[in-house]
Amino acid sequence: MFDSRSRGASYELLVTTVKRSIDWTKQIVFISAVLSNAYEISKWLLGEEATIVSSDRIKTTEKNIGFVSLQEADSSIDYYADFDFSARSFWVQNVIKSQQLLTRTGRLSVKSYPEKNAKDISIYLMELLDSNGAVAIYVNQPNYIKSYIDRVIELKRKGVEFNNLHNSFNLLESEKIQNLMRLHYGDNCTFCNGAVLGIFPHYSDLQEGVKLSIEFAIRNQLIKNVICTSTLAQGVNLPIKYLLITAFDGFQNKMKARDLQNLIGRTARSGIYTEGSISAKIVSKSIFAN
């Protein structure tokens, strides 16, 4: 993360400050799961006397990465074992089945769910998967979270049952979070209405008490569904089994491969799950920045 403009400089200054104030009579331990140049970092930080402890036998969690192709007639999902897109591991067909929506008069309309867009398909997959474990939908901007929750509320009103969502959370815990949300966002806030259906927000500017309550509830498996931004990738360790990525760009730039790896590393945390899945909307094979 040292080359990250937003976090790298601050992190490097922090480590430098720690280095300058080290009490050399104490043992200093730095732990990382992803650092590739441990020898260089240890030499810079602690000098030649540093000892590096590593092992390739540490158990890791298997992750399956899938790509939703919106161009397919049946909106099927292609799953790949690695980033070699030409080597298909296995293919799951007919995962997504559409249904007609109701009009205000209760009649069937010409519109159906899910529509072929990232929002509807990610909501559909969340409903499909959350009976097996916690699900996070990643969006690249905080203001999109409200639109996703509004869409679930709209679909519920138009006849979509969402039975899995309804059974995915502890009712008492949800009511506690709703009461806290009402104190900060008002009685009829979108977040409160989403919590009634089993969907919760997570982003950096979310009121701190609400955010911590949601993290506690997910960590203790009292709720299962969260719509989040990149805060999930910045050190928040939650028992997420499924991650649905709806976009690969931020406000201005494409997501870097390193940032994607950090994001998907938050799923299927070792010691909690033995496997995890990441599904993404794919536009082309060259979706990552260098």
PDB file of C-alpha atoms in Angstrom:
ATOM      1  CA  MET A   1       0.000   0.000   0.000  1.00  0.00           C
ATOM      2  CA  PHE A   2       3.042   2.326   0.042  1.00  0.00           C
ATOM      3  CA  ASP A   3       2.317   3.563  -3.480  1.00  0.00           C
ATOM      4  CA  SER A   4      -1.262   4.565  -2.674  1.00  0.00           C
ATOM      5  CA  ARG A   5      -1.669   8.347  -2.821  1.00  0.00           C
ATOM      6  CA  SER A   6      -4.462   8.367  -0.277  1.00  0.00           C
ATOM      7  CA  ARG A   7      -3.022   5.939   2.267  1.00  0.00           C
ATOM      8  CA  GLY A   8       0.599   5.258   1.365  1.00  0.00           C
ATOM      9  CA  ALA A   9       2.126   8.607   2.351  1.00  0.00           C
ATOM     10  CA  SER A  10       0.321   8.674   5.695  1.00  0.00           C
ATOM     11  CA  TYR A  11       1.282   5.065   6.388  1.00  0.00           C
ATOM     12  CA  GLU A  12       4.920   5.674   5.548  1.00  0.00           C
ATOM     13  CA  LEU A  13       5.041   8.758   7.794  1.00  0.00           C
ATOM     14  CA  LEU A  14       3.434   6.767  10.584  1.00  0.00           C
ATOM     15  CA  VAL A  15       5.988   3.953  10.294  1.00  0.00           C
ATOM     16  CA  THR A  16       8.821   6.509  10.149  1.00  0.00           C
ATOM     17  CA  THR A  17       7.518   8.153  13.323  1.00  0.00           C
ATOM     18  CA  VAL A  18       7.335   4.775  15.033  1.00  0.00           C
ATOM     19  CA  LYS A  19      10.895   4.028  13.925  1.00  0.00           C
ATOM     20  CA  ARG A  20      12.216   7.300  15.377  1.00  0.00           C
ATOM     21  CA  SER A  21      10.552   6.667  18.734  1.00  0.00           C
ATOM     22  CA  ILE A  22      11.356   2.964  19.070  1.00  0.00           C
ATOM     23  CA  ASP A  23      12.486   1.802  22.473  1.00  0.00           C
ATOM     24  CA  TRP A  24      15.201  -0.610  21.412  1.00  0.00           C
ATOM     25  CA  THR A  25      14.883  -2.569  24.654  1.00  0.00           C
ATOM     26  CA  LYS A  26      11.476  -3.807  23.437  1.00  0.00           C
ATOM     27  CA  GLN A  27      10.716  -6.415  20.832  1.00  0.00           C
ATOM     28  CA  ILE A  28       9.072  -4.970  17.706  1.00  0.00           C
ATOM     29  CA  VAL A  29       6.831  -7.233  15.607  1.00  0.00           C
ATOM     30  CA  PHE A  30       5.290  -6.287  12.249  1.00  0.00           C
ATOM     31  CA  ILE A  31       2.767  -8.685  10.710  1.00  0.00           C
ATOM     32  CA  SER A  32       1.541  -8.653   7.122  1.00  0.00           C
ATOM     33  CA  ALA A  33      -0.312 -11.147   4.968  1.00  0.00           C
ATOM     34  CA  VAL A  34       0.566  -9.520   1.640  1.00  0.00           C
ATOM     35  CA  LEU A  35       3.986  -7.865   1.929  1.00  0.00           C
ATOM     36  CA  SER A  36       6.213  -9.161  -0.887  1.00  0.00           C
ATOM     37  CA  ASN A  37       9.436  -7.300   0.022  1.00  0.00           C
ATOM     38  CA  ALA A  38       9.640  -8.179   3.720  1.00  0.00           C
ATOM     39  CA  TYR A  39      13.457  -8.257   3.734  1.00  0.00           C
ATOM     40  CA  GLU A  40      13.807  -4.703   2.375  1.00  0.00           C
ATOM     41  CA  ILE A  41      11.161  -3.334   4.773  1.00  0.00           C
ATOM     42  CA  SER A  42      12.702  -5.071   7.796  1.00  0.00           C
ATOM     43  CA  LYS A  43      16.190  -3.806   6.910  1.00  0.00           C
ATOM     44  CA  TRP A  44      14.881  -0.221   6.535  1.00  0.00           C
ATOM     45  CA  LEU A  45      12.878  -0.381   9.742  1.00  0.00           C
ATOM     46  CA  LEU A  46      14.949  -2.513  12.112  1.00  0.00           C
ATOM     47  CA  GLY A  47      18.357  -2.923  10.499  1.00  0.00           C
ATOM     48  CA  GLU A  48      20.386  -6.039   9.809  1.00  0.00           C
ATOM     49  CA  GLU A  49      19.443  -7.718  13.087  1.00  0.00           C
ATOM     50  CA  ALA A  50      15.813  -8.133  12.057  1.00  0.00           C
ATOM     51  CA  THR A  51      14.470 -11.676  11.760  1.00  0.00           C
ATOM     52  CA  ILE A  52      11.895 -12.613   9.141  1.00  0.00           C
ATOM     53  CA  VAL A  53       9.451 -15.402   9.960  1.00  0.00           C
ATOM     54  CA  SER A  54       7.331 -16.703   7.104  1.00  0.00           C
ATOM     55  CA  SER A  55       5.751 -19.921   5.894  1.00  0.00           C
ATOM     56  CA  ASP A  56       4.019 -21.106   2.744  1.00  0.00           C
ATOM     57  CA  ARG A  57       2.111 -23.665   4.815  1.00  0.00           C
ATOM     58  CA  ILE A  58      -0.193 -21.119   6.436  1.00  0.00           C
ATOM     59  CA  LYS A  59      -3.729 -22.094   5.513  1.00  0.00           C
ATOM     60  CA  THR A  60      -5.544 -19.672   3.265  1.00  0.00           C
ATOM     61  CA  THR A  61      -9.181 -19.525   2.275  1.00  0.00           C
ATOM     62  CA  GLU A  62     -10.170 -20.624  -1.213  1.00  0.00           C
ATOM     63  CA  LYS A  63     -12.053 -18.021  -3.241  1.00  0.00           C
ATOM     64  CA  ASN A  64     -14.038 -18.490  -6.444  1.00  0.00           C
ATOM     65  CA  ILE A  65     -14.280 -15.433  -8.689  1.00  0.00           C
ATOM     66  CA  GLY A  66     -17.205 -15.190 -11.105  1.00  0.00           C
ATOM     67  CA  PHE A  67     -18.139 -12.686 -13.779  1.00  0.00           C
ATOM     68  CA  VAL A  68     -21.717 -11.834 -14.667  1.00  0.00           C
ATOM     69  CA  SER A  69     -22.109 -11.366 -18.402  1.00  0.00           C
ATOM     70  CA  LEU A  70     -25.019  -9.031 -19.094  1.00  0.00           C
ATOM     71  CA  GLN A  71     -24.672  -9.699 -22.805  1.00  0.00           C
ATOM     72  CA  GLU A  72     -25.824 -13.288 -22.449  1.00  0.00           C
ATOM     73  CA  ALA A  73     -29.451 -13.960 -23.330  1.00  0.00           C
ATOM     74  CA  ASP A  74     -29.970 -15.893 -20.107  1.00  0.00           C
ATOM     75  CA  SER A  75     -27.780 -13.620 -17.928  1.00  0.00           C
ATOM     76  CA  SER A  76     -25.709 -16.638 -16.940  1.00  0.00           C
ATOM     77  CA  ILE A  77     -22.612 -16.502 -14.754  1.00  0.00           C
ATOM     78  CA  ASP A  78     -19.183 -17.625 -15.940  1.00  0.00           C
ATOM     79  CA  TYR A  79     -16.846 -18.702 -13.150  1.00  0.00           C
ATOM     80  CA  TYR A  80     -13.085 -18.682 -13.625  1.00  0.00           C
ATOM     81  CA  ALA A  81     -10.553 -20.384 -11.385  1.00  0.00           C
ATOM     82  CA  ASP A  82      -8.005 -17.578 -11.792  1.00  0.00           C
ATOM     83  CA  PHE A  83      -7.370 -14.454 -13.841  1.00  0.00           C
ATOM     84  CA  ASP A  84      -6.663 -16.449 -16.987  1.00  0.00           C
ATOM     85  CA  PHE A  85      -9.961 -15.636 -18.669  1.00  0.00           C
ATOM     86  CA  SER A  86      -9.409 -18.210 -21.416  1.00  0.00           C
ATOM     87  CA  ALA A  87      -9.296 -21.090 -18.913  1.00  0.00           C
ATOM     88  CA  ARG A  88     -12.875 -21.609 -17.792  1.00  0.00           C
ATOM     89  CA  SER A  89     -13.108 -23.696 -14.646  1.00  0.00           C
ATOM     90  CA  PHE A  90     -16.850 -24.293 -14.583  1.00  0.00           C
ATOM     91  CA  TRP A  91     -19.981 -22.590 -15.805  1.00  0.00           C
ATOM     92  CA  VAL A  92     -23.288 -22.126 -13.997  1.00  0.00           C
ATOM     93  CA  GLN A  93     -26.250 -21.628 -16.311  1.00  0.00           C
ATOM     94  CA  ASN A  94     -29.721 -20.241 -15.654  1.00  0.00           C
ATOM     95  CA  VAL A  95     -28.867 -18.803 -12.255  1.00  0.00           C
ATOM     96  CA  ILE A  96     -31.037 -15.752 -12.872  1.00  0.00           C
ATOM     97  CA  LYS A  97     -34.736 -16.265 -13.522  1.00  0.00           C
ATOM     98  CA  SER A  98     -36.905 -13.212 -14.198  1.00  0.00           C
ATOM     99  CA  GLN A  99     -40.401 -12.483 -12.918  1.00  0.00           C
ATOM    100  CA  GLN A 100     -42.996  -9.932 -13.907  1.00  0.00           C
ATOM    101  CA  LEU A 101     -43.635  -7.004 -11.594  1.00  0.00           C
ATOM    102  CA  LEU A 102     -46.999  -5.744 -10.382  1.00  0.00           C
ATOM    103  CA  THR A 103     -48.494  -2.360 -11.210  1.00  0.00           C
ATOM    104  CA  ARG A 104     -50.121  -0.117  -8.607  1.00  0.00           C
ATOM    105  CA  THR A 105     -53.458  -1.726  -9.427  1.00  0.00           C
ATOM    106  CA  GLY A 106     -52.089  -5.201  -8.662  1.00  0.00           C
ATOM    107  CA  ARG A 107     -51.914  -6.365 -12.287  1.00  0.00           C
ATOM    108  CA  LEU A 108     -48.838  -7.810 -13.959  1.00  0.00           C
ATOM    109  CA  SER A 109     -46.850  -5.203 -15.859  1.00  0.00           C
ATOM    110  CA  VAL A 110     -44.593  -5.512 -18.902  1.00  0.00           C
ATOM    111  CA  LYS A 111     -41.565  -4.831 -16.684  1.00  0.00           C
ATOM    112  CA  SER A 112     -39.695  -7.705 -15.125  1.00  0.00           C
ATOM    113  CA  TYR A 113     -37.112  -8.293 -12.398  1.00  0.00           C
ATOM    114  CA  PRO A 114     -34.175  -8.421 -12.509  1.00  0.00           C
ATOM    115  CA  GLU A 115     -33.452  -5.949 -15.262  1.00  0.00           C
ATOM    116  CA  LYS A 116     -30.122  -6.451 -17.023  1.00  0.00           C
ATOM    117  CA  ASN A 117     -28.124  -3.974 -14.995  1.00  0.00           C
ATOM    118  CA  ALA A 118     -25.628  -4.272 -12.155  1.00  0.00           C
ATOM    119  CA  LYS A 119     -28.071  -3.008  -9.536  1.00  0.00           C
ATOM    120  CA  ASP A 120     -30.855  -5.519 -10.144  1.00  0.00           C
ATOM    121  CA  ILE A 121     -28.556  -8.481 -10.697  1.00  0.00           C
ATOM    122  CA  SER A 122     -26.516  -7.815  -7.559  1.00  0.00           C
ATOM    123  CA  ILE A 123     -29.723  -7.480  -5.506  1.00  0.00           C
ATOM    124  CA  TYR A 124     -30.989 -10.716  -7.063  1.00  0.00           C
ATOM    125  CA  LEU A 125     -27.764 -12.561  -6.212  1.00  0.00           C
ATOM    126  CA  MET A 126     -27.785 -11.166  -2.670  1.00  0.00           C
ATOM    127  CA  GLU A 127     -31.260 -12.601  -2.153  1.00  0.00           C
ATOM    128  CA  LEU A 128     -30.172 -15.900  -3.712  1.00  0.00           C
ATOM    129  CA  LEU A 129     -26.996 -16.325  -1.654  1.00  0.00           C
ATOM    130  CA  ASP A 130     -27.597 -14.858   1.781  1.00  0.00           C
ATOM    131  CA  SER A 131     -29.049 -18.075   3.180  1.00  0.00           C
ATOM    132  CA  ASN A 132     -25.501 -19.492   2.901  1.00  0.00           C
ATOM    133  CA  GLY A 133     -23.606 -16.587   4.483  1.00  0.00           C
ATOM    134  CA  ALA A 134     -23.177 -12.839   4.686  1.00  0.00           C
ATOM    135  CA  VAL A 135     -23.260 -10.892   1.406  1.00  0.00           C
ATOM    136  CA  ALA A 136     -21.755  -7.488   0.578  1.00  0.00           C
ATOM    137  CA  ILE A 137     -22.567  -5.439  -2.520  1.00  0.00           C
ATOM    138  CA  TYR A 138     -19.706  -3.084  -3.365  1.00  0.00           C
ATOM    139  CA  VAL A 139     -20.593   0.271  -4.956  1.00  0.00           C
ATOM    140  CA  ASN A 140     -18.004   2.890  -5.884  1.00  0.00           C
ATOM    141  CA  GLN A 141     -19.802   5.946  -4.461  1.00  0.00           C
ATOM    142  CA  PRO A 142     -21.664   6.362  -1.139  1.00  0.00           C
ATOM    143  CA  ASN A 143     -24.685   8.043  -2.736  1.00  0.00           C
ATOM    144  CA  TYR A 144     -25.380   4.848  -4.698  1.00  0.00           C
ATOM    145  CA  ILE A 145     -26.154   2.954  -1.485  1.00  0.00           C
ATOM    146  CA  LYS A 146     -29.455   4.770  -1.022  1.00  0.00           C
ATOM    147  CA  SER A 147     -30.488   4.024  -4.626  1.00  0.00           C
ATOM    148  CA  TYR A 148     -29.897   0.296  -4.080  1.00  0.00           C
ATOM    149  CA  ILE A 149     -31.996   0.263  -0.921  1.00  0.00           C
ATOM    150  CA  ASP A 150     -34.716   2.310  -2.656  1.00  0.00           C
ATOM    151  CA  ARG A 151     -34.729  -0.262  -5.460  1.00  0.00           C
ATOM    152  CA  VAL A 152     -35.268  -3.134  -3.001  1.00  0.00           C
ATOM    153  CA  ILE A 153     -38.141  -1.213  -1.377  1.00  0.00           C
ATOM    154  CA  GLU A 154     -39.671  -0.546  -4.807  1.00  0.00           C
ATOM    155  CA  LEU A 155     -39.352  -4.197  -5.848  1.00  0.00           C
ATOM    156  CA  LYS A 156     -40.955  -5.338  -2.594  1.00  0.00           C
ATOM    157  CA  ARG A 157     -43.891  -3.020  -3.294  1.00  0.00           C
ATOM    158  CA  LYS A 158     -44.189  -4.475  -6.817  1.00  0.00           C
ATOM    159  CA  GLY A 159     -44.539  -8.057  -5.673  1.00  0.00           C
ATOM    160  CA  VAL A 160     -41.014  -9.458  -5.228  1.00  0.00           C
ATOM    161  CA  GLU A 161     -41.140 -11.627  -2.101  1.00  0.00           C
ATOM    162  CA  PHE A 162     -37.483 -11.490  -0.920  1.00  0.00           C
ATOM    163  CA  ASN A 163     -38.090 -14.435   1.416  1.00  0.00           C
ATOM    164  CA  ASN A 164     -34.370 -15.026   2.000  1.00  0.00           C
ATOM    165  CA  LEU A 165     -33.796 -11.386   2.936  1.00  0.00           C
ATOM    166  CA  HIS A 166     -36.726 -11.499   5.330  1.00  0.00           C
ATOM    167  CA  ASN A 167     -35.258 -14.528   7.130  1.00  0.00           C
ATOM    168  CA  SER A 168     -31.632 -13.356   7.099  1.00  0.00           C
ATOM    169  CA  PHE A 169     -31.516 -11.153  10.205  1.00  0.00           C
ATOM    170  CA  ASN A 170     -32.233 -11.158  13.898  1.00  0.00           C
ATOM    171  CA  LEU A 171     -35.413  -9.119  14.385  1.00  0.00           C
ATOM    172  CA  LEU A 172     -34.457  -7.681  17.778  1.00  0.00           C
ATOM    173  CA  GLU A 173     -31.010  -6.595  16.578  1.00  0.00           C
ATOM    174  CA  SER A 174     -32.500  -5.031  13.446  1.00  0.00           C
ATOM    175  CA  GLU A 175     -34.968  -3.044  15.545  1.00  0.00           C
ATOM    176  CA  LYS A 176     -32.130  -1.733  17.730  1.00  0.00           C
ATOM    177  CA  ILE A 177     -30.218  -0.556  14.648  1.00  0.00           C
ATOM    178  CA  GLN A 178     -33.380   0.990  13.191  1.00  0.00           C
ATOM    179  CA  ASN A 179     -33.980   2.958  16.402  1.00  0.00           C
ATOM    180  CA  LEU A 180     -30.416   4.251  16.288  1.00  0.00           C
ATOM    181  CA  MET A 181     -30.803   5.214  12.631  1.00  0.00           C
ATOM    182  CA  ARG A 182     -34.004   7.125  13.382  1.00  0.00           C
ATOM    183  CA  LEU A 183     -32.190   9.215  15.978  1.00  0.00           C
ATOM    184  CA  HIS A 184     -29.655  10.334  13.377  1.00  0.00           C
ATOM    185  CA  TYR A 185     -31.546  10.248  10.055  1.00  0.00           C
ATOM    186  CA  GLY A 186     -35.239  10.703  10.922  1.00  0.00           C
ATOM    187  CA  ASP A 187     -38.262   8.437  11.327  1.00  0.00           C
ATOM    188  CA  ASN A 188     -38.793   7.584   7.654  1.00  0.00           C
ATOM    189  CA  CYS A 189     -35.189   7.367   6.480  1.00  0.00           C
ATOM    190  CA  THR A 190     -34.231   5.065   3.638  1.00  0.00           C
ATOM    191  CA  PHE A 191     -31.722   3.224   5.832  1.00  0.00           C
ATOM    192  CA  CYS A 192     -34.476   2.424   8.356  1.00  0.00           C
ATOM    193  CA  ASN A 193     -36.774   1.111   5.636  1.00  0.00           C
ATOM    194  CA  GLY A 194     -33.948  -0.986   4.238  1.00  0.00           C
ATOM    195  CA  ALA A 195     -33.172  -2.440   7.670  1.00  0.00           C
ATOM    196  CA  VAL A 196     -36.799  -3.591   7.922  1.00  0.00           C
ATOM    197  CA  LEU A 197     -36.133  -5.722   4.819  1.00  0.00           C
ATOM    198  CA  GLY A 198     -32.715  -6.931   6.001  1.00  0.00           C
ATOM    199  CA  ILE A 199     -30.331  -4.628   4.079  1.00  0.00           C
ATOM    200  CA  PHE A 200     -27.872  -2.317   5.825  1.00  0.00           C
ATOM    201  CA  PRO A 201     -25.397   0.397   4.670  1.00  0.00           C
ATOM    202  CA  HIS A 202     -21.666   0.706   5.377  1.00  0.00           C
ATOM    203  CA  TYR A 203     -19.492   3.644   4.259  1.00  0.00           C
ATOM    204  CA  SER A 204     -16.944   5.986   5.786  1.00  0.00           C
ATOM    205  CA  ASP A 205     -19.295   8.928   6.513  1.00  0.00           C
ATOM    206  CA  LEU A 206     -22.049   6.779   8.012  1.00  0.00           C
ATOM    207  CA  GLN A 207     -22.685   7.926  11.587  1.00  0.00           C
ATOM    208  CA  GLU A 208     -20.042   6.185  13.691  1.00  0.00           C
ATOM    209  CA  GLY A 209     -22.446   4.600  16.189  1.00  0.00           C
ATOM    210  CA  VAL A 210     -24.607   3.199  13.395  1.00  0.00           C
ATOM    211  CA  LYS A 211     -21.558   1.897  11.538  1.00  0.00           C
ATOM    212  CA  LEU A 212     -20.136   0.165  14.604  1.00  0.00           C
ATOM    213  CA  SER A 213     -23.543  -1.371  15.377  1.00  0.00           C
ATOM    214  CA  ILE A 214     -23.778  -2.779  11.852  1.00  0.00           C
ATOM    215  CA  GLU A 215     -20.238  -4.169  12.058  1.00  0.00           C
ATOM    216  CA  PHE A 216     -21.068  -5.784  15.409  1.00  0.00           C
ATOM    217  CA  ALA A 217     -24.250  -7.328  14.009  1.00  0.00           C
ATOM    218  CA  ILE A 218     -22.500  -8.756  10.935  1.00  0.00           C
ATOM    219  CA  ARG A 219     -19.579 -10.027  13.008  1.00  0.00           C
ATOM    220  CA  ASN A 220     -22.010 -11.879  15.272  1.00  0.00           C
ATOM    221  CA  GLN A 221     -24.101 -13.102  12.309  1.00  0.00           C
ATOM    222  CA  LEU A 222     -27.174 -11.175  13.450  1.00  0.00           C
ATOM    223  CA  ILE A 223     -27.512  -9.548  10.024  1.00  0.00           C
ATOM    224  CA  LYS A 224     -26.180 -10.770   6.688  1.00  0.00           C
ATOM    225  CA  ASN A 225     -26.604  -8.172   3.960  1.00  0.00           C
ATOM    226  CA  VAL A 226     -24.653  -4.946   3.550  1.00  0.00           C
ATOM    227  CA  ILE A 227     -24.208  -2.448   0.724  1.00  0.00           C
ATOM    228  CA  CYS A 228     -20.821  -0.804   1.105  1.00  0.00           C
ATOM    229  CA  THR A 229     -18.084   1.311  -0.428  1.00  0.00           C
ATOM    230  CA  SER A 230     -14.316   0.789  -0.309  1.00  0.00           C
ATOM    231  CA  THR A 231     -14.358   1.107   3.500  1.00  0.00           C
ATOM    232  CA  LEU A 232     -14.791  -2.653   3.432  1.00  0.00           C
ATOM    233  CA  ALA A 233     -11.333  -2.903   1.844  1.00  0.00           C
ATOM    234  CA  GLN A 234      -9.639  -0.619   4.354  1.00  0.00           C
ATOM    235  CA  GLY A 235      -9.119  -2.905   7.297  1.00  0.00           C
ATOM    236  CA  VAL A 236     -12.701  -3.808   8.254  1.00  0.00           C
ATOM    237  CA  ASN A 237     -12.629  -7.525   9.007  1.00  0.00           C
ATOM    238  CA  LEU A 238     -16.154  -8.898   8.759  1.00  0.00           C
ATOM    239  CA  PRO A 239     -17.340 -12.472   8.075  1.00  0.00           C
ATOM    240  CA  ILE A 240     -18.385 -11.781   4.475  1.00  0.00           C
ATOM    241  CA  LYS A 241     -18.765 -14.917   2.355  1.00  0.00           C
ATOM    242  CA  TYR A 242     -19.982 -13.353  -0.901  1.00  0.00           C
ATOM    243  CA  LEU A 243     -18.832 -10.076  -2.435  1.00  0.00           C
ATOM    244  CA  LEU A 244     -20.704  -8.611  -5.416  1.00  0.00           C
ATOM    245  CA  ILE A 245     -18.725  -5.919  -7.244  1.00  0.00           C
ATOM    246  CA  THR A 246     -20.850  -3.584  -9.354  1.00  0.00           C
ATOM    247  CA  ALA A 247     -18.134  -1.290 -10.755  1.00  0.00           C
ATOM    248  CA  PHE A 248     -14.373  -1.191 -11.284  1.00  0.00           C
ATOM    249  CA  ASP A 249     -13.917   2.554 -11.280  1.00  0.00           C
ATOM    250  CA  GLY A 250     -14.002   5.210  -8.597  1.00  0.00           C
ATOM    251  CA  PHE A 251     -14.845   8.866  -8.915  1.00  0.00           C
ATOM    252  CA  GLN A 252     -12.257   9.392 -11.660  1.00  0.00           C
ATOM    253  CA  ASN A 253      -9.924   6.396 -11.959  1.00  0.00           C
ATOM    254  CA  LYS A 254     -10.162   2.702 -12.664  1.00  0.00           C
ATOM    255  CA  MET A 255      -9.649   0.358  -9.782  1.00  0.00           C
ATOM    256  CA  LYS A 256      -6.087  -0.928  -9.587  1.00  0.00           C
ATOM    257  CA  ALA A 257      -5.488  -4.677  -9.463  1.00  0.00           C
ATOM    258  CA  ARG A 258      -3.905  -4.228  -6.023  1.00  0.00           C
ATOM    259  CA  ASP A 259      -7.016  -2.494  -4.711  1.00  0.00           C
ATOM    260  CA  LEU A 260      -9.216  -5.241  -6.103  1.00  0.00           C
ATOM    261  CA  GLN A 261      -7.103  -7.883  -4.373  1.00  0.00           C
ATOM    262  CA  ASN A 262      -7.375  -5.947  -1.115  1.00  0.00           C
ATOM    263  CA  LEU A 263     -11.131  -5.649  -1.543  1.00  0.00           C
ATOM    264  CA  ILE A 264     -11.771  -9.312  -2.269  1.00  0.00           C
ATOM    265  CA  GLY A 265      -9.419 -10.239   0.569  1.00  0.00           C
ATOM    266  CA  ARG A 266     -12.157  -9.115   2.960  1.00  0.00           C
ATOM    267  CA  THR A 267     -14.318 -12.077   1.977  1.00  0.00           C
ATOM    268  CA  ALA A 268     -14.158 -15.550   3.479  1.00  0.00           C
ATOM    269  CA  ARG A 269     -11.898 -14.551   6.339  1.00  0.00           C
ATOM    270  CA  SER A 270      -9.633 -17.392   7.428  1.00  0.00           C
ATOM    271  CA  GLY A 271     -10.961 -19.024  10.582  1.00  0.00           C
ATOM    272  CA  ILE A 272     -14.545 -18.076   9.726  1.00  0.00           C
ATOM    273  CA  TYR A 273     -15.205 -19.637   6.310  1.00  0.00           C
ATOM    274  CA  THR A 274     -13.348 -22.296   4.347  1.00  0.00           C
ATOM    275  CA  GLU A 275     -14.314 -20.763   1.003  1.00  0.00           C
ATOM    276  CA  GLY A 276     -15.753 -17.602  -0.496  1.00  0.00           C
ATOM    277  CA  SER A 277     -17.046 -16.207  -3.776  1.00  0.00           C
ATOM    278  CA  ILE A 278     -16.621 -12.897  -5.573  1.00  0.00           C
ATOM    279  CA  SER A 279     -18.911 -12.012  -8.482  1.00  0.00           C
ATOM    280  CA  ALA A 280     -18.361  -8.992 -10.682  1.00  0.00           C
ATOM    281  CA  LYS A 281     -19.937  -7.189 -13.591  1.00  0.00           C
ATOM    282  CA  ILE A 282     -17.444  -7.530 -16.441  1.00  0.00           C
ATOM    283  CA  VAL A 283     -17.291  -5.145 -19.378  1.00  0.00           C
ATOM    284  CA  SER A 284     -14.157  -6.330 -21.087  1.00  0.00           C
ATOM    285  CA  LYS A 285     -11.020  -8.321 -20.414  1.00  0.00           C
ATOM    286  CA  SER A 286      -8.983  -5.166 -19.774  1.00  0.00           C
ATOM    287  CA  ILE A 287     -10.915  -3.931 -16.749  1.00  0.00           C
ATOM    288  CA  PHE A 288      -7.932  -3.278 -14.493  1.00  0.00           C
ATOM    289  CA  ALA A 289      -5.535  -0.370 -14.518  1.00  0.00           C
ATOM    290  CA  ASN A 290      -1.831  -1.201 -14.653  1.00  0.00           C
TER     291      ASN A 290
END
